[in-house]
Every structure is written in C-alpha cells, then in structure tokens.
Short mmCIF file of C-alpha atoms in Angstrom, two decimals:
data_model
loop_
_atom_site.label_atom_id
_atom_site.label_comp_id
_atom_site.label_asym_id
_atom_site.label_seq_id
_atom_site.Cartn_x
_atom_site.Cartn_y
_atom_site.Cartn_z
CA UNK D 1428 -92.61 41.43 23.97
CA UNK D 1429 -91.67 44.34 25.78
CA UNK D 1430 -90.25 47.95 23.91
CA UNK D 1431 -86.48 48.03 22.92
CA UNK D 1432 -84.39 50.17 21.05
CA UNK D 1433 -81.18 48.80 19.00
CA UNK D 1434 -78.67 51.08 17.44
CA UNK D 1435 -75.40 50.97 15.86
CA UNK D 1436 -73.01 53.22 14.63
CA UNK D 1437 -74.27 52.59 11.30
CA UNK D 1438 -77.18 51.63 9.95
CA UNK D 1439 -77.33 49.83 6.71
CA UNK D 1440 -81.33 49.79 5.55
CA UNK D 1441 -80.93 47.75 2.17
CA UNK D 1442 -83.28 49.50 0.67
CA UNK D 1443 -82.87 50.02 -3.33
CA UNK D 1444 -81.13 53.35 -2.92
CA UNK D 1445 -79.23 51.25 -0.39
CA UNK D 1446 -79.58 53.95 2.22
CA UNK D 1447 -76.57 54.40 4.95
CA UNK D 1448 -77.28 56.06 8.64
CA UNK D 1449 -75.12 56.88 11.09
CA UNK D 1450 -75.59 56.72 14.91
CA UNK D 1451 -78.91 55.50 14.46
CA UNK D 1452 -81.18 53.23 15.77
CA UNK D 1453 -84.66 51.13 15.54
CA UNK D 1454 -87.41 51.36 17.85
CA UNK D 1455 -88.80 47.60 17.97
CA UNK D 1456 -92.58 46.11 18.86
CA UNK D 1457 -93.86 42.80 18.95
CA UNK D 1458 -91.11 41.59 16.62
CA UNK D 1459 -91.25 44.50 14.61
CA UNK D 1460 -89.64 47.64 13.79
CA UNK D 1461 -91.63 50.33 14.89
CA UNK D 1462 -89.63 53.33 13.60
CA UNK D 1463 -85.91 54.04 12.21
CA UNK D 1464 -84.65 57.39 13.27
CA UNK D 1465 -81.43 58.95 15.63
CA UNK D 1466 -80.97 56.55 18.14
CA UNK D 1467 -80.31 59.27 20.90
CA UNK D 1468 -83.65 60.79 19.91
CA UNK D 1469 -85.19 57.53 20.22
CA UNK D 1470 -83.80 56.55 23.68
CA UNK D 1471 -84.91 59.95 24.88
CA UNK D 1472 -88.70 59.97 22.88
CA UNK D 1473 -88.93 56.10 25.09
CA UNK D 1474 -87.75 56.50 28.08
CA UNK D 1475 -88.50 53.29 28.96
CA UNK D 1476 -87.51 51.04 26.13
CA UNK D 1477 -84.61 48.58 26.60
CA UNK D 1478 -81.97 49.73 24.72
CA UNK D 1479 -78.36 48.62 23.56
CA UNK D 1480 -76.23 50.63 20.95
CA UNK D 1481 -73.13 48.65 19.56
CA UNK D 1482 -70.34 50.91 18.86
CA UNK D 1483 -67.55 50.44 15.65
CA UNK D 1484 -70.57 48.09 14.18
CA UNK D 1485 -72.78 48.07 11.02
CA UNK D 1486 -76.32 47.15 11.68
CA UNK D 1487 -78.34 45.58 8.91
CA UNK D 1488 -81.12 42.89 8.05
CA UNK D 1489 -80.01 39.36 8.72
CA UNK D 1490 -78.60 37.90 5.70
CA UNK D 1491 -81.07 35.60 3.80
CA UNK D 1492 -80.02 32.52 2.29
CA UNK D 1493 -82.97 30.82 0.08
CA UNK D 1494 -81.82 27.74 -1.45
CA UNK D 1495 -79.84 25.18 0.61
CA UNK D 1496 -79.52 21.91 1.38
CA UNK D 1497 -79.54 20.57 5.00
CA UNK D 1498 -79.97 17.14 4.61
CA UNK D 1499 -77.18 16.45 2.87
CA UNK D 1500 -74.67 18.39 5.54
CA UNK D 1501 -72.67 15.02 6.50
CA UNK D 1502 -71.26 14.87 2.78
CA UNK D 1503 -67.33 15.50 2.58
CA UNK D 1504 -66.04 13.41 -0.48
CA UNK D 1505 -68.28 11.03 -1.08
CA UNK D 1506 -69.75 12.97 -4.30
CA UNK D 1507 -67.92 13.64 -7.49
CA UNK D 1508 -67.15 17.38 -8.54
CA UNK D 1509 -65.81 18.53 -11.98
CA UNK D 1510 -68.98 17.80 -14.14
CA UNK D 1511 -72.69 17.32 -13.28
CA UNK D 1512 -73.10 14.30 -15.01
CA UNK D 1513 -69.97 12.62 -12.64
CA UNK D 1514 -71.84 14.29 -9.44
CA UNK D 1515 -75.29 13.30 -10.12
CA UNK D 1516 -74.44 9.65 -10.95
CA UNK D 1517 -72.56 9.68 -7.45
CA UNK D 1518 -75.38 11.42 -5.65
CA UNK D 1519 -77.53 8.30 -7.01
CA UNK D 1520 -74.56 5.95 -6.15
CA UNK D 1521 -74.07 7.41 -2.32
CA UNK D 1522 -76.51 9.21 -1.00
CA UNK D 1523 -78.14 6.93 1.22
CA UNK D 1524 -74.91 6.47 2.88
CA UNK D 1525 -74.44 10.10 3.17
CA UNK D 1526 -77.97 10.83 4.42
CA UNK D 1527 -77.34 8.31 7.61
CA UNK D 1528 -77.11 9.63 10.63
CA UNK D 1529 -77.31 13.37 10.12
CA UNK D 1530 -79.05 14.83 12.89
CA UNK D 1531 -75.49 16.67 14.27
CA UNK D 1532 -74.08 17.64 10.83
CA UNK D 1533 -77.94 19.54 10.37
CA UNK D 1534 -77.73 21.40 13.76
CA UNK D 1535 -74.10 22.44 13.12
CA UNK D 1536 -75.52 24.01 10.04
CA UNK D 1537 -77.82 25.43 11.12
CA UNK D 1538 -75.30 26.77 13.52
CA UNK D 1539 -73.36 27.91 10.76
CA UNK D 1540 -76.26 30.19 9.34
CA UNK D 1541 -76.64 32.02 12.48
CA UNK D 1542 -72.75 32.41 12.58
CA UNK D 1543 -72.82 34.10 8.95
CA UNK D 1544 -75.38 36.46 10.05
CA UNK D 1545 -78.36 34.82 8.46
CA UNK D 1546 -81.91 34.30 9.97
CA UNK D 1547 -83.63 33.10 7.09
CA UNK D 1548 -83.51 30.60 4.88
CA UNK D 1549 -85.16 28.85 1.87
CA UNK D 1550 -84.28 25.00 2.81
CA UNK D 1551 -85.01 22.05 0.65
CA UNK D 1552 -85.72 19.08 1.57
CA UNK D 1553 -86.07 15.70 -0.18
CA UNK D 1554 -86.74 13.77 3.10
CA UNK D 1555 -87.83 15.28 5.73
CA UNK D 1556 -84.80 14.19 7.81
CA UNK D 1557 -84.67 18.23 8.58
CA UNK D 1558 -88.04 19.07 9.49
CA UNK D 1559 -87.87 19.22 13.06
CA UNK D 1560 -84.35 20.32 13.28
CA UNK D 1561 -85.11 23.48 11.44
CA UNK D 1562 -89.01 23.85 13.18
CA UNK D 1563 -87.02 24.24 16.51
CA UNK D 1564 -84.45 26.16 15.16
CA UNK D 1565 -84.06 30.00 16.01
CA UNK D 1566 -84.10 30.61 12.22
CA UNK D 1567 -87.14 31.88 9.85
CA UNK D 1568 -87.72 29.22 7.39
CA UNK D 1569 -90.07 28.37 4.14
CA UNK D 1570 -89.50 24.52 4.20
CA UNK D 1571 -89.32 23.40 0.76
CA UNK D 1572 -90.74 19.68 0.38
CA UNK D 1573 -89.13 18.71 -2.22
CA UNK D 1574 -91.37 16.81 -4.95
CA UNK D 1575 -89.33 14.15 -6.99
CA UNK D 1576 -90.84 10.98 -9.18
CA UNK D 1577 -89.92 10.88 -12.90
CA UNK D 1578 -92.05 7.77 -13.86
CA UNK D 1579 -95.64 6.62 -14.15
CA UNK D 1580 -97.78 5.68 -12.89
CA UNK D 1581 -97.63 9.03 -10.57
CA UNK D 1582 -100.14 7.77 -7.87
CA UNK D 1583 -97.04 6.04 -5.39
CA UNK D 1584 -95.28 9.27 -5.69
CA UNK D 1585 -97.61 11.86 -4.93
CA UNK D 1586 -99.15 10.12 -1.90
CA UNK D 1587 -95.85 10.12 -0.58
CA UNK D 1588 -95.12 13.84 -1.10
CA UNK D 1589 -99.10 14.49 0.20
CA UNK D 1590 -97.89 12.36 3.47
CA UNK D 1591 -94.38 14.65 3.80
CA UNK D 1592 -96.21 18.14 3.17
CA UNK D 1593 -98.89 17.23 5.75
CA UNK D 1594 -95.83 16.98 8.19
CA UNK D 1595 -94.78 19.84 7.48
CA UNK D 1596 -97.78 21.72 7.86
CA UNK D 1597 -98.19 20.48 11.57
CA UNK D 1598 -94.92 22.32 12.02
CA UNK D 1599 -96.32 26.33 10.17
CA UNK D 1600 -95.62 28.95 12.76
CA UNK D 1601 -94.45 32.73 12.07
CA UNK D 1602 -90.80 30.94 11.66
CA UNK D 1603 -91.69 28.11 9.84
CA UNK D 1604 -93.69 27.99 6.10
CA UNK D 1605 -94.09 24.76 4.66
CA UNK D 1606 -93.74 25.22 0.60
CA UNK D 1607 -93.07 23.08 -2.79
CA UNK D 1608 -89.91 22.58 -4.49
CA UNK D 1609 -90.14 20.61 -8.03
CA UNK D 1610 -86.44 19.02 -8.49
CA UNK D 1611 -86.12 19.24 -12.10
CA UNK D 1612 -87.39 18.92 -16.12
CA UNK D 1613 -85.12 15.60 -15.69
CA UNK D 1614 -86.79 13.92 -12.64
CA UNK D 1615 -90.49 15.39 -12.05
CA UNK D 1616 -93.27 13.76 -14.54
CA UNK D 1617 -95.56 16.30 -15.48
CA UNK D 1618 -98.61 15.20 -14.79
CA UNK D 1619 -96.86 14.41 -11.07
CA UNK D 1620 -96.05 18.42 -10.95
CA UNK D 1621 -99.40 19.44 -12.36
CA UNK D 1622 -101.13 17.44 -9.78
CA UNK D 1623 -99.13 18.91 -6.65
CA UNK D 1624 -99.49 22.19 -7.53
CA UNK D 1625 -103.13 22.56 -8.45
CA UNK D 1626 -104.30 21.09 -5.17
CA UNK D 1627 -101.53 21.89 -2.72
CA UNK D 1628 -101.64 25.88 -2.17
CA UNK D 1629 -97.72 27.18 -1.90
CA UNK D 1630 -96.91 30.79 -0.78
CA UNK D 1631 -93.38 30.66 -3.35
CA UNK D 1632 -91.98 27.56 -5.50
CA UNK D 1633 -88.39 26.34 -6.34
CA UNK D 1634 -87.29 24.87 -8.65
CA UNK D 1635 -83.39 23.36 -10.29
CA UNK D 1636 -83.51 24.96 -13.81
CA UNK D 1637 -80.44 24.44 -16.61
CA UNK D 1638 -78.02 24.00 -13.99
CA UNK D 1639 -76.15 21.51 -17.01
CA UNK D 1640 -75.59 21.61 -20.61
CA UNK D 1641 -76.87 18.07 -20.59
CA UNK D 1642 -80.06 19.13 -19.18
CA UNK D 1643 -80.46 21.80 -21.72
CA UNK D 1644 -79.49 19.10 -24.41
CA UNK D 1645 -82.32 16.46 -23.41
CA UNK D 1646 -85.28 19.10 -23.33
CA UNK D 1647 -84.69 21.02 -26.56
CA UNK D 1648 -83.36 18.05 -28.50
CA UNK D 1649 -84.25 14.21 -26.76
CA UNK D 1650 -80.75 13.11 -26.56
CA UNK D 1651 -77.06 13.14 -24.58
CA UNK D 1652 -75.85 12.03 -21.71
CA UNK D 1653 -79.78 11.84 -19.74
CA UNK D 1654 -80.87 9.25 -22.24
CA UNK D 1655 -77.77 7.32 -21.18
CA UNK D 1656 -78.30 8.42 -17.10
CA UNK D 1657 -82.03 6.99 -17.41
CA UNK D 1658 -81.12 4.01 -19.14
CA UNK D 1659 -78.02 2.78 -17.78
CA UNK D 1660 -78.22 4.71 -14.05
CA UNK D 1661 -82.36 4.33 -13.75
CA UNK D 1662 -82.57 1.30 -15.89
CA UNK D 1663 -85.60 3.27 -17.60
CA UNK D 1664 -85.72 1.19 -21.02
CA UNK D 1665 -86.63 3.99 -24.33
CA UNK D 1666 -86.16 7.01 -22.07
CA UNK D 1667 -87.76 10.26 -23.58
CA UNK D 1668 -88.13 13.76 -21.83
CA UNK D 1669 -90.56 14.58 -19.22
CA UNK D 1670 -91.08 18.20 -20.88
CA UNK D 1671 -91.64 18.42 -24.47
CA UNK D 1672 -89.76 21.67 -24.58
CA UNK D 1673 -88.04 24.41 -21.61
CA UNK D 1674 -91.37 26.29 -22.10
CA UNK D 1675 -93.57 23.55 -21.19
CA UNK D 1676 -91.74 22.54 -17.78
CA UNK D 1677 -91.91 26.87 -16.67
CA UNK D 1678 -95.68 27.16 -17.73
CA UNK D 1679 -95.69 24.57 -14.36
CA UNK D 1680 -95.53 28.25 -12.29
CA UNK D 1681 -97.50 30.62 -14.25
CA UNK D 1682 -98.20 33.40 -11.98
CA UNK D 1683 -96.48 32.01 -9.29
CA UNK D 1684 -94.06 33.23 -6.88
CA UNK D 1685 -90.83 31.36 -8.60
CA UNK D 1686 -86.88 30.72 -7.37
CA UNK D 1687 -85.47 29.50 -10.53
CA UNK D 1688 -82.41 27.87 -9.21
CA UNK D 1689 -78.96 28.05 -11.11
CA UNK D 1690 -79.80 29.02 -14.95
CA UNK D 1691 -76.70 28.61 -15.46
CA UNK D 1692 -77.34 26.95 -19.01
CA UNK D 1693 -80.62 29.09 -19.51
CA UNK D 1694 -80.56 31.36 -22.86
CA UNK D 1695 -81.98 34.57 -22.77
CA UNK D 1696 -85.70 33.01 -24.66
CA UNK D 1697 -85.53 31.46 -21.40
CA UNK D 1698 -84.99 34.06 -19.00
CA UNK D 1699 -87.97 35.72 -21.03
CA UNK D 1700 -90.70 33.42 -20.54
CA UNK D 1701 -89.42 32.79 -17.08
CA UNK D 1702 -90.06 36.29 -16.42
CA UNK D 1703 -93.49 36.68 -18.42
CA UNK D 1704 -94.59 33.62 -17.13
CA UNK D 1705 -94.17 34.11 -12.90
CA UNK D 1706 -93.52 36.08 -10.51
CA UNK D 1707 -89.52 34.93 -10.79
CA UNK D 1708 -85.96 35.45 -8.70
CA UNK D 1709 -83.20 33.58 -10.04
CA UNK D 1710 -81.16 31.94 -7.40
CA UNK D 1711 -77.19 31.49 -8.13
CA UNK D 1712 -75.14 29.40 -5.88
CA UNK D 1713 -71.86 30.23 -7.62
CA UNK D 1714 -69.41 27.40 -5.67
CA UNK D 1715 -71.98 24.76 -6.49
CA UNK D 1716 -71.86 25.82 -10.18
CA UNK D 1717 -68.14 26.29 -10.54
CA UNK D 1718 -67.45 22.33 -8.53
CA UNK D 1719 -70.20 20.44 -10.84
CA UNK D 1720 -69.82 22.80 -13.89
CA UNK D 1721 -66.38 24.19 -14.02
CA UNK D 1722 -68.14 27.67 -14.87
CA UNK D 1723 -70.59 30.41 -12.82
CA UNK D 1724 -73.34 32.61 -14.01
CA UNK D 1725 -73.16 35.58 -16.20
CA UNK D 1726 -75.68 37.96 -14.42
CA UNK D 1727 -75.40 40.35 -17.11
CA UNK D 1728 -78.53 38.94 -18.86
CA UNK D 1729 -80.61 39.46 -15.76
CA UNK D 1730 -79.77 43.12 -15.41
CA UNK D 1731 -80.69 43.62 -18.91
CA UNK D 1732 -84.00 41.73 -18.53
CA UNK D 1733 -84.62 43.60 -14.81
CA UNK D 1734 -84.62 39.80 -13.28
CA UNK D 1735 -83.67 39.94 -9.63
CA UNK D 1736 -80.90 38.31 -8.64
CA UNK D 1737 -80.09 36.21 -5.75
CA UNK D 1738 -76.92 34.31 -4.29
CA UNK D 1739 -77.16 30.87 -1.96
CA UNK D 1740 -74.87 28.15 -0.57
CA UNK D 1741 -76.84 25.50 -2.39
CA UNK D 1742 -76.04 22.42 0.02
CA UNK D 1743 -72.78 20.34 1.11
CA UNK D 1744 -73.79 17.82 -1.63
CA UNK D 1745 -72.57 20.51 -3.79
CA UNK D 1746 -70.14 22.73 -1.26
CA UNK D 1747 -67.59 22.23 1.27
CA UNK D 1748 -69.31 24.64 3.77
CA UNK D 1749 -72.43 26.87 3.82
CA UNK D 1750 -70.55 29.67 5.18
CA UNK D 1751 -72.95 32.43 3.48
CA UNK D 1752 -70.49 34.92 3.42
CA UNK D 1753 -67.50 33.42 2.34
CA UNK D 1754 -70.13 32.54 -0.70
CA UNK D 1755 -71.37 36.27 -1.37
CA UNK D 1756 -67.24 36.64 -1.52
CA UNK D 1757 -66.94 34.05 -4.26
CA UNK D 1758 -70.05 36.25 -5.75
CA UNK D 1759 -67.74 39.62 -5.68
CA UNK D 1760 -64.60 37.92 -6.93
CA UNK D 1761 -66.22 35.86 -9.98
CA UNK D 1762 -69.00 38.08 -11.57
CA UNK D 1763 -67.94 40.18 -13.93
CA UNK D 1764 -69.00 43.46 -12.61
CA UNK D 1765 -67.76 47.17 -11.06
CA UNK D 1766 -66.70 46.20 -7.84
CA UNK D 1767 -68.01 48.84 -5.66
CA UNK D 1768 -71.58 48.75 -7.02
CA UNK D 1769 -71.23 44.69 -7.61
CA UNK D 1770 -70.64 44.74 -3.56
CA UNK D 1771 -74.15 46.72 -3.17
CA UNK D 1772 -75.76 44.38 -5.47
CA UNK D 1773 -74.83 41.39 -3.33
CA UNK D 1774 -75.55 42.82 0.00
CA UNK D 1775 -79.17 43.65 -1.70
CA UNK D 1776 -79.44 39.89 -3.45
CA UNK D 1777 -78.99 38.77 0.20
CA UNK D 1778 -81.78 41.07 2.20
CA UNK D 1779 -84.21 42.99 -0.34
CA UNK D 1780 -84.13 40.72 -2.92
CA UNK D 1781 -83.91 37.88 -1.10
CA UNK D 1782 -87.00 38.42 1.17
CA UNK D 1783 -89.29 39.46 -1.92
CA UNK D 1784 -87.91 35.95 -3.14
CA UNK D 1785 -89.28 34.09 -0.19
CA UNK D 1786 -92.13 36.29 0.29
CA UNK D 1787 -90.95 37.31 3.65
CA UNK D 1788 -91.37 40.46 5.12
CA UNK D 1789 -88.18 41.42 6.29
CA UNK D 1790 -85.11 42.09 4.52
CA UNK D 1791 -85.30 45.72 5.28
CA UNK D 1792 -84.51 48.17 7.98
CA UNK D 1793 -87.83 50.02 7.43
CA UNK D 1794 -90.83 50.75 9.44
CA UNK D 1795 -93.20 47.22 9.66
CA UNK D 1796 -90.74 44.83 8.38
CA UNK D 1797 -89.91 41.88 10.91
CA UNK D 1798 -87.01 42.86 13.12
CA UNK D 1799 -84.57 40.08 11.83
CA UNK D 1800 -81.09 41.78 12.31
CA UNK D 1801 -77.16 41.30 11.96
CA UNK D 1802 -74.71 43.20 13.90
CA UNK D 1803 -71.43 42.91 12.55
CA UNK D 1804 -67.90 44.31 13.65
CA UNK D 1805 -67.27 47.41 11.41
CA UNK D 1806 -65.58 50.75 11.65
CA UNK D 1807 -67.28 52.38 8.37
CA UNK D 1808 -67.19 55.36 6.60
CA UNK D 1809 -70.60 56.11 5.62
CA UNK D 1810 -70.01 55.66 1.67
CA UNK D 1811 -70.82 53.06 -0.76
CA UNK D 1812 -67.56 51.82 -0.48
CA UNK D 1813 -68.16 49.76 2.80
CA UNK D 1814 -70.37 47.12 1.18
CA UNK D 1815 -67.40 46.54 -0.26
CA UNK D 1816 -64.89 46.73 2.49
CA UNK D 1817 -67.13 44.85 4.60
CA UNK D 1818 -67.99 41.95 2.18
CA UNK D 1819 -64.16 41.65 2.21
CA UNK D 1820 -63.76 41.46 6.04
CA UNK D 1821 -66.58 40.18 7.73
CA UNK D 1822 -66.13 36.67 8.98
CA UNK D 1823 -69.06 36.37 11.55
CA UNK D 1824 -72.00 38.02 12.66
CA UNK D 1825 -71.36 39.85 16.73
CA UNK D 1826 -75.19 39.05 16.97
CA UNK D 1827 -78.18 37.87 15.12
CA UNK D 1828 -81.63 39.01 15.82
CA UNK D 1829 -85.26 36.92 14.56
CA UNK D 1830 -88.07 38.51 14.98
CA UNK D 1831 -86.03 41.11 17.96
CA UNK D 1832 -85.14 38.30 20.46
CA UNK D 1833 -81.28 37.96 20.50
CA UNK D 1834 -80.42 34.48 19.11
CA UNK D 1835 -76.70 34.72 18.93
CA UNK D 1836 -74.16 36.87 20.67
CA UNK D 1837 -70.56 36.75 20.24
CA UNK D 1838 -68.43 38.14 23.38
CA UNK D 1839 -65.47 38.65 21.16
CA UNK D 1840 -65.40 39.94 17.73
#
C-alpha cells in the first residue's frame, strides 16, 4: 500500500489525556500510522504521499462497537420488552422464525456500522448464520462463537461448538479473529465451559453477566423465576443452578482477557472478583437494559473500582437499531455523570477502551496503531467541550477508514 497522508482540521487522538490537534494530520504505511504531526509539515517532509485534508471535520479512530448481535437483525416485534423474563421466554418462543432468512437484514447492518463511523466490532454469534457476511465485510471483527448447552451429557454440545469454531477459523485474517463467547451462568454447564476453554485458545472472551435480577436470584439462592423458565419453558424436571455461586461461573476466565456484558444486577463483591480474577472490561448496552429491564447501569461503581467501561448496541433482539451513536447518546443522557467530562468518557469507552477490550490495536491516533479512522462533519473549537457538542450532533460518519483504505465516503454531509 502506497504512502498517504490524511488530515483534518482537528484531530481527536483518544488518548487518556484525550489529546485535541488542530490542522493536523497522519502520515500512513502499510495500514498503519506512521507518524501524527502538522499536516502541512507532513505534506511538505513527503512530497510524494497521497494526501487529502478534510476541512470543518474532526478526525478520530473509528468507533468500536464490541458486543452485538447480527444474527438476530430481522427482529422488529416479534420479542417481548419490559422484563427479561417476558423477552427471554419469547426469544425461546420465536427465534427460529426470526433467524429465517437473514442474509439482507445482516448486510444492512453491517451497513449501518460503517454509517455510525465504526470499523470494529465484537459480534456474537450463536449460529454462524453471520460468518461469511462479516469475513467479507470491510469491517475488523473478533467473531465471537457463541458456546450455549445447559444440560448433560456435554459431549452433543461441544462437538457442535468444536465444528462452528473450526469454521470460523478458516475465515482468521488481519480483519477477522475467531473467539469464544459463553452465553450465561443460566444456560452454559460447567463442565461444557471448562472444556471449551482449556483446549480452544481465545485471544478475549465474552460473556452475559447479571443482566436480570432473576439471574442474580437463581445463582446466590436456587430459586425464582429460572427454576420456573427451566421447568415449564425447558421442560428440565428438578432444575438446580449450573454455578454453585457468581464466583464459581467468573473463576471460568481467570487471567483472561474478559467483556463482562451488562452487570447490570452485579454488586460491587462482584465487580471485585471480576476484576481480581481477569483481565476485565465491562460492556453496557444501555437501550437493551432499559427495554428488557426497565433500568440502565450505574457506572459509578466502576470508576471507583478503576474498571473500564464500555458502551454497545447489543443486537436487534434487544434494540430497534444498532445505530452506535444514537446509543453513545442514550449513554450521555442516562448516566448520571458531569456532562462535559461524561462526553469524553464515552468517546474513550468507544476507541481506547474499547480496542484494549478486544485486544485490537487501534483505537488510537498514535504512532503504530492500525489506521482505522472516522471523519465526521464538525466545525470545533479545540476544547473539551466538543466531545460533547459532537456526541450531540453527529448523525453519520463523512468517511470510514480500516486499516487506511477508504471504505465509505459520503458526498454530502
């Protein structure tokens, strides 16, 4: 890939200090950036680089997204919202209608990433129906194969994970990183989990952690609505818990790279071992939480406990769009939080954070990191005050780089 230069009128690094430039630029090589500096002193130190400056815009990593569902991108209203316990027995009930013919919903989400200004993305799948989609896809994924099977014997189960990873593995290129996602406490048998991930290597794990009361309920004390879900939804006769306790399911991942997903029902004991335990970013999708929970996460634990935070769409099984920034919005308007810093915070949950989630190097507008950018219409100040004027405005990304080849490019913005 030949030399280019790509500039902005300002630059937006995402780096903890959250560092702003103006009229600068990056100096990009084989899908990297080389160096960050003045953009007119880089255009005259190169000669012969390619370059392209975009006026009135704010240049800054491609948004990251690293929990969401593709698979389930046909759903509309066949799934109940306004409890988990209504929406998981109607995810049981429909899903095999939903999942049918999905192959156009997936690609116009995929679409809708790129539109949002995101290039990467943690995606989890239960099936496989999304594989190839996202393989051939211009974004940067770590393909989560999603390991469910809540009953023994285990042996039925695993083999048919084993048979979906190896898929996935025929599909690993620099865009595409197979992975392992465990569902849940409630619908992963232990010795199942302990089996996948002590002979199936994975680079980061996810997992779906508290995201109900009930779920809390039937690991700390055997009863509630999952004893009723198993036995009258499962037809699972004497259902007990898979976990004998929260601790037991998280010592799964000890020393792992860990996305906790949702917490939203995790104490702070929890959030504790969690961290002790692995390497751990929690994941909040706030829409999901607030349509199957009627409530979103208090990230004021996580600060005090220095537990990075990240935001997601989750999927349309629990959304009515994966517009990523229109969820970062519903971030800013429901945590409880300064606004002007809270806006930082979310632009970092969705680069820096979010890349040292995934274990991706990018994320950053620094010297080595993968050149996976977002150009965005912006006239800016240069103060911390434009995360938050931006977070408010933005609607779509002007153009979306992966790995410095233009993948999207909108002629009017």
């Amino acid at each position: 890939m030949s030399m280019q230069i790509i500039g902005a009128s300002w630059l937006w690094v995402c780096d903890p200090n959250f560092s702003i430039l103006q009229n600068s630029g990056l100096l990009i090589q084989e899908g990297h950036i080389a160096r960050v500096g003045d953009y007119a002193h880089l255009v005259d130190s190169h000669p012969k680089a390619l370059s392209v400056f975009y006026p009135h815009c704010v240049l800054l990593p491609a948004l990251i997204n690293p929990h969401v569902h593709f698979e389930f991108s046909n759903q509309q209203d066949s799934f109940a919202y306004g409890s988990f316990e209504a929406w998981l027995t109607s995810v049981i009930q429909q899903r095999d209608r939903v999942l049918r013919h999905s192959h156009k919903s997936i690609q116009q989400a995929i679409a809708e990433q790129l539109k949002s200004g995101v290039a990467s993305v943690g995606a989890i799948s239960s099936y496989g129906l999304d594989r190839t989609l996202l393989a051939n896809s211009p974004l940067r994924v770590v393909f989560f194969d999603e390991l469910l099977g809540g009953s023994a014997p285990i042996e039925p189960a695993l083999q048919t994970f084993q048979e979906r990873h190896a898929l996935s593995l025929q599909h690993k290129s620099p865009t595409f990183t197979p992975a392992i996602a465990i569902h849940a406490p409630y619908s992963v048998h232990k010795d199942l989990a302990k089996k996948v991930l002590s002979t199936i290597k994975s680079p980061v794990i996810s997992a779906h952690f508290l995201e109900s009361q009930a779920e809390l309920e039937w690991l700390e004390q055997q009863k509630g609505w999952f004893a009723r879900f198993y036995t009258d939804i499962l037809g699972v006769p004497n259902p007990k818990p898979l976990y004998h306790s929260v601790a037991e399911f998280l010592d799964l991942f000890k020393n792992q790279r860990l996305l906790l997903v949702h917490g939203l029902f995790a104490k702070e004991e929890h959030l504790k071992y969690a961290k002790k335990t692995a390497q751990l970013t929690l994941i909040s999708c706030p829409r999901s939480n607030r349509l199957l929970s009627g409530q979103v996460l208090d990230p004021t634990p996580l600060k005090k406990l220095g537990i990075p935070l990240s935001i997601a769409t989750d999927g349309k099984s629990s959304n009515y769009n994966l517009d990523f920034l229109e969820e970062l919005r519903t971030a800013l308007f429901a945590y409880q939080a300064p606004l002007k810093e809270l806006a930082i915070q979310l632009i970092l949950s969705a680069t820096w954070h979010a890349a040292q989630a995934l274990g991706l190097n990018n994320g950053s507008l620094q010297a080595g990191k993968l050149a996976d950018l977002a150009i965005f219409s912006f006239k800016g100040k240069g103060t911390p005050a434009d995360a938050l004027n931006w977070l408010l405005h933005a609607k779509k990304a002007k153009v979306v780089y992966v790995g410095g080849k233009l993948v999207i490019w909108q002629a009017k913005n």
